Short mmCIF file of the C-alpha atoms (twelve columns), coordinates in Angstrom:
data_MODEL
# 
_entry.id   MODEL 
# 
loop_
_atom_site.group_PDB 
_atom_site.id 
_atom_site.type_symbol 
_atom_site.label_atom_id 
_atom_site.label_alt_id 
_atom_site.label_comp_id 
_atom_site.label_asym_id 
_atom_site.label_seq_id 
_atom_site.Cartn_x 
_atom_site.Cartn_y 
_atom_site.Cartn_z 
_atom_site.pdbx_PDB_model_num 
ATOM 1   C CA . UNK A 1   19.679 17.784 -44.569 1 
ATOM 2   C CA . UNK A 2   17.772 20.068 -46.665 1 
ATOM 3   C CA . UNK A 3   14.571 19.139 -44.644 1 
ATOM 4   C CA . UNK A 4   14.227 16.381 -47.444 1 
ATOM 5   C CA . UNK A 5   13.635 12.929 -47.214 1 
ATOM 6   C CA . UNK A 6   16.452 10.888 -48.270 1 
ATOM 7   C CA . UNK A 7   16.431 7.731  -49.637 1 
ATOM 8   C CA . UNK A 8   19.813 5.454  -48.740 1 
ATOM 9   C CA . UNK A 9   22.108 4.524  -51.638 1 
ATOM 10  C CA . UNK A 10  25.559 2.996  -51.738 1 
ATOM 11  C CA . UNK A 11  28.070 4.730  -49.732 1 
ATOM 12  C CA . UNK A 12  25.829 7.588  -49.034 1 
ATOM 13  C CA . UNK A 13  22.444 9.226  -49.385 1 
ATOM 14  C CA . UNK A 14  21.069 11.344 -51.789 1 
ATOM 15  C CA . UNK A 15  19.277 14.691 -51.481 1 
ATOM 16  C CA . UNK A 16  15.890 14.760 -52.341 1 
ATOM 17  C CA . UNK A 17  13.058 17.159 -53.324 1 
ATOM 18  C CA . UNK A 18  12.730 20.216 -51.601 1 
ATOM 19  C CA . UNK A 19  8.836  20.037 -51.722 1 
ATOM 20  C CA . UNK A 20  9.034  17.331 -48.935 1 
ATOM 21  C CA . UNK A 21  10.776 19.838 -46.521 1 
ATOM 22  C CA . UNK A 22  7.692  21.439 -45.189 1 
ATOM 23  C CA . UNK A 23  6.502  18.065 -44.304 1 
ATOM 24  C CA . UNK A 24  9.494  17.249 -42.205 1 
ATOM 25  C CA . UNK A 25  9.093  20.677 -40.793 1 
ATOM 26  C CA . UNK A 26  6.101  20.050 -39.005 1 
ATOM 27  C CA . UNK A 27  6.955  16.714 -37.833 1 
ATOM 28  C CA . UNK A 28  10.292 18.038 -36.491 1 
ATOM 29  C CA . UNK A 29  8.649  20.914 -35.022 1 
ATOM 30  C CA . UNK A 30  5.601  18.844 -33.537 1 
ATOM 31  C CA . UNK A 31  8.060  16.450 -32.040 1 
ATOM 32  C CA . UNK A 32  10.031 19.081 -30.349 1 
ATOM 33  C CA . UNK A 33  7.178  20.422 -28.670 1 
ATOM 34  C CA . UNK A 34  5.858  17.478 -27.344 1 
ATOM 35  C CA . UNK A 35  9.437  16.445 -25.590 1 
ATOM 36  C CA . UNK A 36  9.833  20.166 -24.398 1 
ATOM 37  C CA . UNK A 37  6.548  19.568 -22.422 1 
ATOM 38  C CA . UNK A 38  7.414  16.306 -21.263 1 
ATOM 39  C CA . UNK A 39  11.254 16.428 -20.965 1 
ATOM 40  C CA . UNK A 40  12.519 16.552 -17.608 1 
ATOM 41  C CA . UNK A 41  16.042 17.614 -18.780 1 
ATOM 42  C CA . UNK A 42  16.834 21.622 -18.987 1 
ATOM 43  C CA . UNK A 43  19.601 22.742 -21.641 1 
ATOM 44  C CA . UNK A 44  22.905 22.869 -20.288 1 
ATOM 45  C CA . UNK A 45  25.186 25.866 -20.360 1 
ATOM 46  C CA . UNK A 46  28.761 25.905 -21.157 1 
ATOM 47  C CA . UNK A 47  29.959 25.921 -17.617 1 
ATOM 48  C CA . UNK A 48  27.564 22.990 -16.645 1 
ATOM 49  C CA . UNK A 49  29.039 20.912 -19.494 1 
ATOM 50  C CA . UNK A 50  32.797 21.791 -18.370 1 
ATOM 51  C CA . UNK A 51  31.664 20.901 -15.043 1 
ATOM 52  C CA . UNK A 52  30.275 17.453 -15.740 1 
ATOM 53  C CA . UNK A 53  33.007 16.738 -18.073 1 
ATOM 54  C CA . UNK A 54  31.079 15.280 -20.985 1 
ATOM 55  C CA . UNK A 55  29.475 16.896 -24.083 1 
ATOM 56  C CA . UNK A 56  26.469 15.093 -25.493 1 
ATOM 57  C CA . UNK A 57  26.386 15.046 -29.113 1 
ATOM 58  C CA . UNK A 58  23.432 13.973 -31.561 1 
ATOM 59  C CA . UNK A 59  24.586 12.247 -34.486 1 
ATOM 60  C CA . UNK A 60  22.530 10.312 -37.219 1 
ATOM 61  C CA . UNK A 61  23.504 6.724  -37.195 1 
ATOM 62  C CA . UNK A 62  22.017 6.066  -40.654 1 
ATOM 63  C CA . UNK A 63  23.579 8.767  -42.610 1 
ATOM 64  C CA . UNK A 64  26.828 7.596  -44.321 1 
ATOM 65  C CA . UNK A 65  29.535 9.570  -44.791 1 
ATOM 66  C CA . UNK A 66  28.254 11.770 -42.201 1 
ATOM 67  C CA . UNK A 67  27.963 9.470  -39.333 1 
ATOM 68  C CA . UNK A 68  27.038 5.540  -39.095 1 
ATOM 69  C CA . UNK A 69  28.061 2.299  -37.483 1 
ATOM 70  C CA . UNK A 70  31.595 1.109  -38.913 1 
ATOM 71  C CA . UNK A 71  32.978 -2.305 -39.193 1 
ATOM 72  C CA . UNK A 72  33.741 -2.403 -35.546 1 
ATOM 73  C CA . UNK A 73  29.830 -1.479 -34.830 1 
ATOM 74  C CA . UNK A 74  31.506 1.940  -33.557 1 
ATOM 75  C CA . UNK A 75  30.132 5.341  -34.988 1 
ATOM 76  C CA . UNK A 76  32.418 7.028  -37.590 1 
ATOM 77  C CA . UNK A 77  32.199 9.735  -40.231 1 
ATOM 78  C CA . UNK A 78  32.549 13.211 -40.578 1 
ATOM 79  C CA . UNK A 79  30.209 14.485 -37.753 1 
ATOM 80  C CA . UNK A 80  31.997 11.795 -35.466 1 
ATOM 81  C CA . UNK A 81  35.375 13.356 -36.052 1 
ATOM 82  C CA . UNK A 82  33.978 17.189 -35.706 1 
ATOM 83  C CA . UNK A 83  32.343 16.058 -32.369 1 
ATOM 84  C CA . UNK A 84  35.621 14.586 -31.300 1 
ATOM 85  C CA . UNK A 85  37.273 17.771 -32.210 1 
ATOM 86  C CA . UNK A 86  34.932 19.993 -30.329 1 
ATOM 87  C CA . UNK A 87  35.190 17.658 -26.974 1 
ATOM 88  C CA . UNK A 88  38.766 17.655 -27.010 1 
ATOM 89  C CA . UNK A 89  38.840 21.379 -27.128 1 
ATOM 90  C CA . UNK A 90  36.638 21.872 -24.686 1 
ATOM 91  C CA . UNK A 91  38.604 19.260 -22.574 1 
ATOM 92  C CA . UNK A 92  35.688 17.093 -21.880 1 
ATOM 93  C CA . UNK A 93  34.501 13.393 -22.852 1 
ATOM 94  C CA . UNK A 94  32.325 13.050 -25.713 1 
ATOM 95  C CA . UNK A 95  28.950 10.971 -25.462 1 
ATOM 96  C CA . UNK A 96  27.675 10.361 -29.094 1 
ATOM 97  C CA . UNK A 97  23.496 10.060 -28.952 1 
ATOM 98  C CA . UNK A 98  21.911 8.380  -32.147 1 
ATOM 99  C CA . UNK A 99  19.692 11.066 -33.321 1 
ATOM 100 C CA . UNK A 100 17.363 10.631 -36.188 1 
ATOM 101 C CA . UNK A 101 16.621 13.443 -38.702 1 
ATOM 102 C CA . UNK A 102 13.403 14.324 -37.042 1 
ATOM 103 C CA . UNK A 103 14.489 13.920 -33.784 1 
ATOM 104 C CA . UNK A 104 17.297 16.350 -33.586 1 
ATOM 105 C CA . UNK A 105 15.171 19.790 -32.664 1 
ATOM 106 C CA . UNK A 106 13.288 17.765 -30.320 1 
ATOM 107 C CA . UNK A 107 16.191 16.407 -28.463 1 
ATOM 108 C CA . UNK A 108 17.798 19.868 -28.268 1 
ATOM 109 C CA . UNK A 109 14.573 21.253 -26.796 1 
ATOM 110 C CA . UNK A 110 14.222 18.520 -24.353 1 
ATOM 111 C CA . UNK A 111 17.740 18.714 -23.307 1 
ATOM 112 C CA . UNK A 112 18.632 15.121 -24.221 1 
ATOM 113 C CA . UNK A 113 21.640 16.564 -26.348 1 
ATOM 114 C CA . UNK A 114 24.040 19.612 -25.957 1 
ATOM 115 C CA . UNK A 115 24.683 20.122 -29.716 1 
ATOM 116 C CA . UNK A 116 23.121 18.497 -32.872 1 
ATOM 117 C CA . UNK A 117 24.881 17.638 -36.300 1 
ATOM 118 C CA . UNK A 118 23.611 15.640 -38.884 1 
ATOM 119 C CA . UNK A 119 23.796 18.137 -41.519 1 
ATOM 120 C CA . UNK A 120 21.313 20.378 -39.694 1 
ATOM 121 C CA . UNK A 121 20.298 23.435 -42.282 1 
ATOM 122 C CA . UNK A 122 19.576 26.408 -41.034 1 
ATOM 123 C CA . UNK A 123 15.892 27.217 -41.492 1 
ATOM 124 C CA . UNK A 124 13.309 30.062 -40.099 1 
ATOM 125 C CA . UNK A 125 11.036 27.183 -38.712 1 
ATOM 126 C CA . UNK A 126 13.997 25.737 -36.738 1 
ATOM 127 C CA . UNK A 127 15.042 28.786 -35.588 1 
ATOM 128 C CA . UNK A 128 11.730 29.377 -33.813 1 
ATOM 129 C CA . UNK A 129 13.003 26.641 -31.365 1 
ATOM 130 C CA . UNK A 130 16.615 26.442 -31.577 1 
ATOM 131 C CA . UNK A 131 19.910 28.578 -32.023 1 
ATOM 132 C CA . UNK A 132 22.374 27.755 -34.828 1 
ATOM 133 C CA . UNK A 133 26.112 28.302 -35.037 1 
ATOM 134 C CA . UNK A 134 27.728 29.925 -37.862 1 
ATOM 135 C CA . UNK A 135 27.932 26.999 -40.682 1 
ATOM 136 C CA . UNK A 136 29.736 23.991 -40.512 1 
ATOM 137 C CA . UNK A 137 29.460 22.937 -44.039 1 
ATOM 138 C CA . UNK A 138 27.275 23.441 -47.039 1 
ATOM 139 C CA . UNK A 139 25.201 20.883 -49.217 1 
ATOM 140 C CA . UNK A 140 25.210 22.037 -52.835 1 
ATOM 141 C CA . UNK A 141 22.727 20.679 -55.342 1 
ATOM 142 C CA . UNK A 142 24.172 21.416 -58.791 1 
ATOM 143 C CA . UNK A 143 25.647 19.714 -61.567 1 
ATOM 144 C CA . UNK A 144 28.444 17.172 -62.267 1 
ATOM 145 C CA . UNK A 145 29.432 16.581 -65.882 1 
ATOM 146 C CA . UNK A 146 32.640 16.521 -68.299 1 
ATOM 147 C CA . UNK A 147 34.451 18.565 -70.592 1 
ATOM 148 C CA . UNK A 148 32.534 16.955 -73.398 1 
ATOM 149 C CA . UNK A 149 29.115 19.046 -72.445 1 
ATOM 150 C CA . UNK A 150 29.115 22.571 -73.760 1 
ATOM 151 C CA . UNK A 151 27.215 24.096 -70.645 1 
ATOM 152 C CA . UNK A 152 27.628 27.010 -67.995 1 
ATOM 153 C CA . UNK A 153 24.727 26.705 -66.340 1 
ATOM 154 C CA . UNK A 154 22.472 24.115 -65.174 1 
ATOM 155 C CA . UNK A 155 19.684 25.835 -67.049 1 
ATOM 156 C CA . UNK A 156 21.751 24.930 -70.384 1 
ATOM 157 C CA . UNK A 157 21.135 21.380 -69.870 1 
ATOM 158 C CA . UNK A 158 17.377 21.846 -70.671 1 
ATOM 159 C CA . UNK A 159 17.924 20.554 -74.010 1 
ATOM 160 C CA . UNK A 160 16.409 17.447 -75.873 1 
ATOM 161 C CA . UNK A 161 20.213 16.403 -76.617 1 
ATOM 162 C CA . UNK A 162 21.292 16.216 -73.029 1 
ATOM 163 C CA . UNK A 163 20.676 12.947 -71.165 1 
ATOM 164 C CA . UNK A 164 20.687 13.081 -67.101 1 
ATOM 165 C CA . UNK A 165 21.442 10.506 -65.016 1 
ATOM 166 C CA . UNK A 166 19.874 9.873  -61.554 1 
ATOM 167 C CA . UNK A 167 18.793 6.887  -59.292 1 
ATOM 168 C CA . UNK A 168 15.689 4.937  -59.354 1 
ATOM 169 C CA . UNK A 169 13.204 5.369  -56.416 1 
ATOM 170 C CA . UNK A 170 15.113 8.815  -56.046 1 
ATOM 171 C CA . UNK A 171 12.700 11.631 -55.489 1 
ATOM 172 C CA . UNK A 172 14.788 14.222 -56.517 1 
ATOM 173 C CA . UNK A 173 14.217 12.977 -60.110 1 
ATOM 174 C CA . UNK A 174 11.037 15.465 -59.779 1 
ATOM 175 C CA . UNK A 175 13.526 18.407 -59.647 1 
ATOM 176 C CA . UNK A 176 14.702 17.228 -63.213 1 
ATOM 177 C CA . UNK A 177 11.029 16.777 -64.353 1 
ATOM 178 C CA . UNK A 178 10.168 20.453 -63.093 1 
ATOM 179 C CA . UNK A 179 13.307 22.259 -64.083 1 
ATOM 180 C CA . UNK A 180 14.794 20.570 -67.149 1 
ATOM 181 C CA . UNK A 181 11.971 18.800 -68.227 1 
ATOM 182 C CA . UNK A 182 13.272 18.845 -72.321 1 
ATOM 183 C CA . UNK A 183 16.406 16.401 -71.035 1 
ATOM 184 C CA . UNK A 184 16.413 12.853 -71.195 1 
ATOM 185 C CA . UNK A 185 16.550 10.880 -67.956 1 
ATOM 186 C CA . UNK A 186 18.582 7.968  -67.517 1 
ATOM 187 C CA . UNK A 187 17.818 6.077  -64.284 1 
ATOM 188 C CA . UNK A 188 20.418 3.887  -62.809 1 
ATOM 189 C CA . UNK A 189 20.702 1.868  -59.231 1 
ATOM 190 C CA . UNK A 190 23.437 3.955  -56.976 1 
ATOM 191 C CA . UNK A 191 25.731 6.741  -56.575 1 
ATOM 192 C CA . UNK A 192 28.506 4.755  -58.106 1 
ATOM 193 C CA . UNK A 193 26.544 4.016  -61.066 1 
ATOM 194 C CA . UNK A 194 25.429 7.394  -62.022 1 
ATOM 195 C CA . UNK A 195 29.267 8.422  -62.059 1 
ATOM 196 C CA . UNK A 196 30.170 5.367  -64.137 1 
ATOM 197 C CA . UNK A 197 27.347 6.413  -66.587 1 
ATOM 198 C CA . UNK A 198 28.940 9.611  -67.129 1 
ATOM 199 C CA . UNK A 199 32.371 8.166  -67.352 1 
ATOM 200 C CA . UNK A 200 31.298 5.940  -70.211 1 
ATOM 201 C CA . UNK A 201 29.312 8.717  -71.908 1 
ATOM 202 C CA . UNK A 202 25.920 7.142  -71.613 1 
ATOM 203 C CA . UNK A 203 24.776 10.189 -69.826 1 
ATOM 204 C CA . UNK A 204 25.888 13.659 -69.923 1 
ATOM 205 C CA . UNK A 205 25.252 15.251 -66.408 1 
ATOM 206 C CA . UNK A 206 24.253 14.517 -63.036 1 
ATOM 207 C CA . UNK A 207 22.095 16.957 -61.073 1 
ATOM 208 C CA . UNK A 208 22.350 16.272 -57.465 1 
ATOM 209 C CA . UNK A 209 23.548 17.078 -54.067 1 
ATOM 210 C CA . UNK A 210 27.310 16.071 -55.729 1 
ATOM 211 C CA . UNK A 211 29.264 16.033 -52.708 1 
ATOM 212 C CA . UNK A 212 27.975 12.477 -52.084 1 
ATOM 213 C CA . UNK A 213 29.267 11.555 -55.614 1 
ATOM 214 C CA . UNK A 214 32.590 13.303 -56.264 1 
ATOM 215 C CA . UNK A 215 34.516 10.391 -54.420 1 
ATOM 216 C CA . UNK A 216 33.824 8.127  -57.504 1 
ATOM 217 C CA . UNK A 217 35.214 9.989  -59.654 1 
ATOM 218 C CA . UNK A 218 38.548 9.231  -58.836 1 
ATOM 219 C CA . UNK A 219 38.150 6.041  -60.455 1 
ATOM 220 C CA . UNK A 220 38.205 7.416  -64.004 1 
ATOM 221 C CA . UNK A 221 41.153 9.496  -63.966 1 
ATOM 222 C CA . UNK A 222 40.942 9.529  -67.850 1 
ATOM 223 C CA . UNK A 223 37.873 11.709 -67.606 1 
ATOM 224 C CA . UNK A 224 38.174 15.414 -67.482 1 
ATOM 225 C CA . UNK A 225 35.316 15.837 -64.842 1 
ATOM 226 C CA . UNK A 226 33.463 19.609 -64.290 1 
ATOM 227 C CA . UNK A 227 31.498 21.113 -61.596 1 
ATOM 228 C CA . UNK A 228 29.363 23.866 -62.949 1 
ATOM 229 C CA . UNK A 229 29.750 27.259 -60.851 1 
ATOM 230 C CA . UNK A 230 25.931 27.734 -60.400 1 
ATOM 231 C CA . UNK A 231 24.534 25.035 -58.136 1 
ATOM 232 C CA . UNK A 232 20.430 25.000 -57.985 1 
ATOM 233 C CA . UNK A 233 20.499 25.802 -54.500 1 
ATOM 234 C CA . UNK A 234 22.810 25.666 -51.295 1 
ATOM 235 C CA . UNK A 235 21.876 24.767 -47.880 1 
ATOM 236 C CA . UNK A 236 23.925 26.126 -45.002 1 
ATOM 237 C CA . UNK A 237 24.316 23.526 -42.145 1 
ATOM 238 C CA . UNK A 238 25.130 24.625 -38.695 1 
ATOM 239 C CA . UNK A 239 25.259 23.102 -35.267 1 
ATOM 240 C CA . UNK A 240 22.071 23.287 -33.341 1 
ATOM 241 C CA . UNK A 241 22.215 24.323 -29.882 1 
ATOM 242 C CA . UNK A 242 19.295 25.274 -27.296 1 
ATOM 243 C CA . UNK A 243 17.886 28.487 -27.064 1 
ATOM 244 C CA . UNK A 244 19.075 29.287 -23.687 1 
ATOM 245 C CA . UNK A 245 22.818 28.000 -24.579 1 
ATOM 246 C CA . UNK A 246 24.375 31.331 -25.620 1 
ATOM 247 C CA . UNK A 247 27.652 30.682 -23.880 1 
ATOM 248 C CA . UNK A 248 27.876 27.300 -25.580 1 
ATOM 249 C CA . UNK A 249 26.953 28.734 -29.036 1 
ATOM 250 C CA . UNK A 250 29.240 31.932 -28.854 1 
ATOM 251 C CA . UNK A 251 32.141 29.224 -27.717 1 
ATOM 252 C CA . UNK A 252 31.181 27.136 -31.059 1 
ATOM 253 C CA . UNK A 253 31.357 30.318 -33.297 1 
ATOM 254 C CA . UNK A 254 34.536 31.133 -32.199 1 
ATOM 255 C CA . UNK A 255 36.106 27.495 -32.291 1 
ATOM 256 C CA . UNK A 256 34.482 26.968 -35.922 1 
ATOM 257 C CA . UNK A 257 36.033 30.224 -36.724 1 
ATOM 258 C CA . UNK A 258 39.495 28.703 -35.996 1 
ATOM 259 C CA . UNK A 259 38.873 25.208 -37.561 1 
ATOM 260 C CA . UNK A 260 37.320 26.610 -41.067 1 
ATOM 261 C CA . UNK A 261 40.299 29.158 -41.067 1 
ATOM 262 C CA . UNK A 262 43.093 26.259 -40.287 1 
ATOM 263 C CA . UNK A 263 41.615 23.917 -42.743 1 
ATOM 264 C CA . UNK A 264 40.529 21.355 -40.424 1 
ATOM 265 C CA . UNK A 265 36.826 21.396 -41.314 1 
ATOM 266 C CA . UNK A 266 37.883 20.989 -45.372 1 
ATOM 267 C CA . UNK A 267 40.471 18.233 -44.119 1 
ATOM 268 C CA . UNK A 268 37.793 15.863 -42.325 1 
ATOM 269 C CA . UNK A 269 35.336 16.497 -45.261 1 
ATOM 270 C CA . UNK A 270 37.597 15.366 -47.868 1 
ATOM 271 C CA . UNK A 271 38.641 12.565 -45.477 1 
ATOM 272 C CA . UNK A 272 35.086 11.133 -45.785 1 
ATOM 273 C CA . UNK A 273 33.898 12.428 -48.897 1 
ATOM 274 C CA . UNK A 274 37.263 12.017 -51.213 1 
ATOM 275 C CA . UNK A 275 36.839 15.170 -52.353 1 
ATOM 276 C CA . UNK A 276 36.845 19.123 -51.255 1 
ATOM 277 C CA . UNK A 277 33.667 20.585 -50.261 1 
ATOM 278 C CA . UNK A 278 31.781 21.858 -53.639 1 
ATOM 279 C CA . UNK A 279 30.624 25.091 -51.914 1 
ATOM 280 C CA . UNK A 280 33.417 25.829 -49.279 1 
ATOM 281 C CA . UNK A 281 33.057 27.703 -46.153 1 
ATOM 282 C CA . UNK A 282 34.454 31.315 -46.027 1 
ATOM 283 C CA . UNK A 283 35.339 31.870 -42.438 1 
ATOM 284 C CA . UNK A 284 34.227 34.880 -40.811 1 
ATOM 285 C CA . UNK A 285 35.342 36.283 -37.732 1 
ATOM 286 C CA . UNK A 286 31.982 38.064 -37.064 1 
ATOM 287 C CA . UNK A 287 28.990 36.251 -35.661 1 
# 
C-alpha cells in the first residue's frame, strides 16, 4: 500500500490520503522492532529455503483483488498467483501466511515469513529495516475520465465546471479538497458507483488509485474512456525480504526480470484487475 489507511469498498480497496503514511510507518516500525527483539526465528537464506522445501509468503487476507479468501475459503488473488509462481520457480511448496499491512515488516524482521507481498511500497523508513526487490507492480493515483472532458492534466480539473466523483467515507477525498479545491465533488457508495456516475455523465472525472476501478469500465462499452497521462503520484511496490537475505533477494530480482519481460506479471494483473497496470513496470536487467 501507499502506507495509507484504506477503507474496504466493493470488489477492492481504495487508496487513501498520504498524510496518514507517517502514522502507519511509525506503527509498522515499532511493531517490527518489538518482534525483532521477541521473535525466536532468524531470516532464512535461499539455501535454507531450498533445503526445507517451503517458501513462507506473507499476504494480506483482507485486500482483494491482491489477496483474499474466496468462495472455497482459500486465499486467492494477484499476490497468491505471484507467490505460487515464485515457489514453482524455486521448486518448493508455498505456505501463505496471513499478514495484515502493519505486520509485514515485523513478520520479515522476526523470520515469520520469507517474503512479503501485499502492495509493499518501497520507502526510506522501511528500507532501514528490510530490503526490497525491484518493483513488482505500481499503484498510480491518477485520473479516469471520458472523451467529453477537455483535460490534459489532473491540474486542469481544478475548475468550478468540473464534478469529481468519489466514495463516502473515503479519506482520499481530502486530496481533492487540497489539490483541486475549485471542483465540485459527488459522493457515492462504492467503486462500481463511481464509474457508473462517470458513464451516466453525472460526474466528469475520478481521481483515485484507478487500477481498482478500471474493471468496471467494461460494462459501459459505448463510453470512450481516458486515463490522463500524468498521475498525481506513483508508488513502486516491491517484494520485501529480511535484511540478511541477499541471496533470496538477488534470486527474486532475476526471476522478476524474466516475469516482467515475458509479460507474466501483467497477465496476472489483468486477470485480477480486469485491465492492464496503469503504470507498467519496464523490465531492467540491472539491479
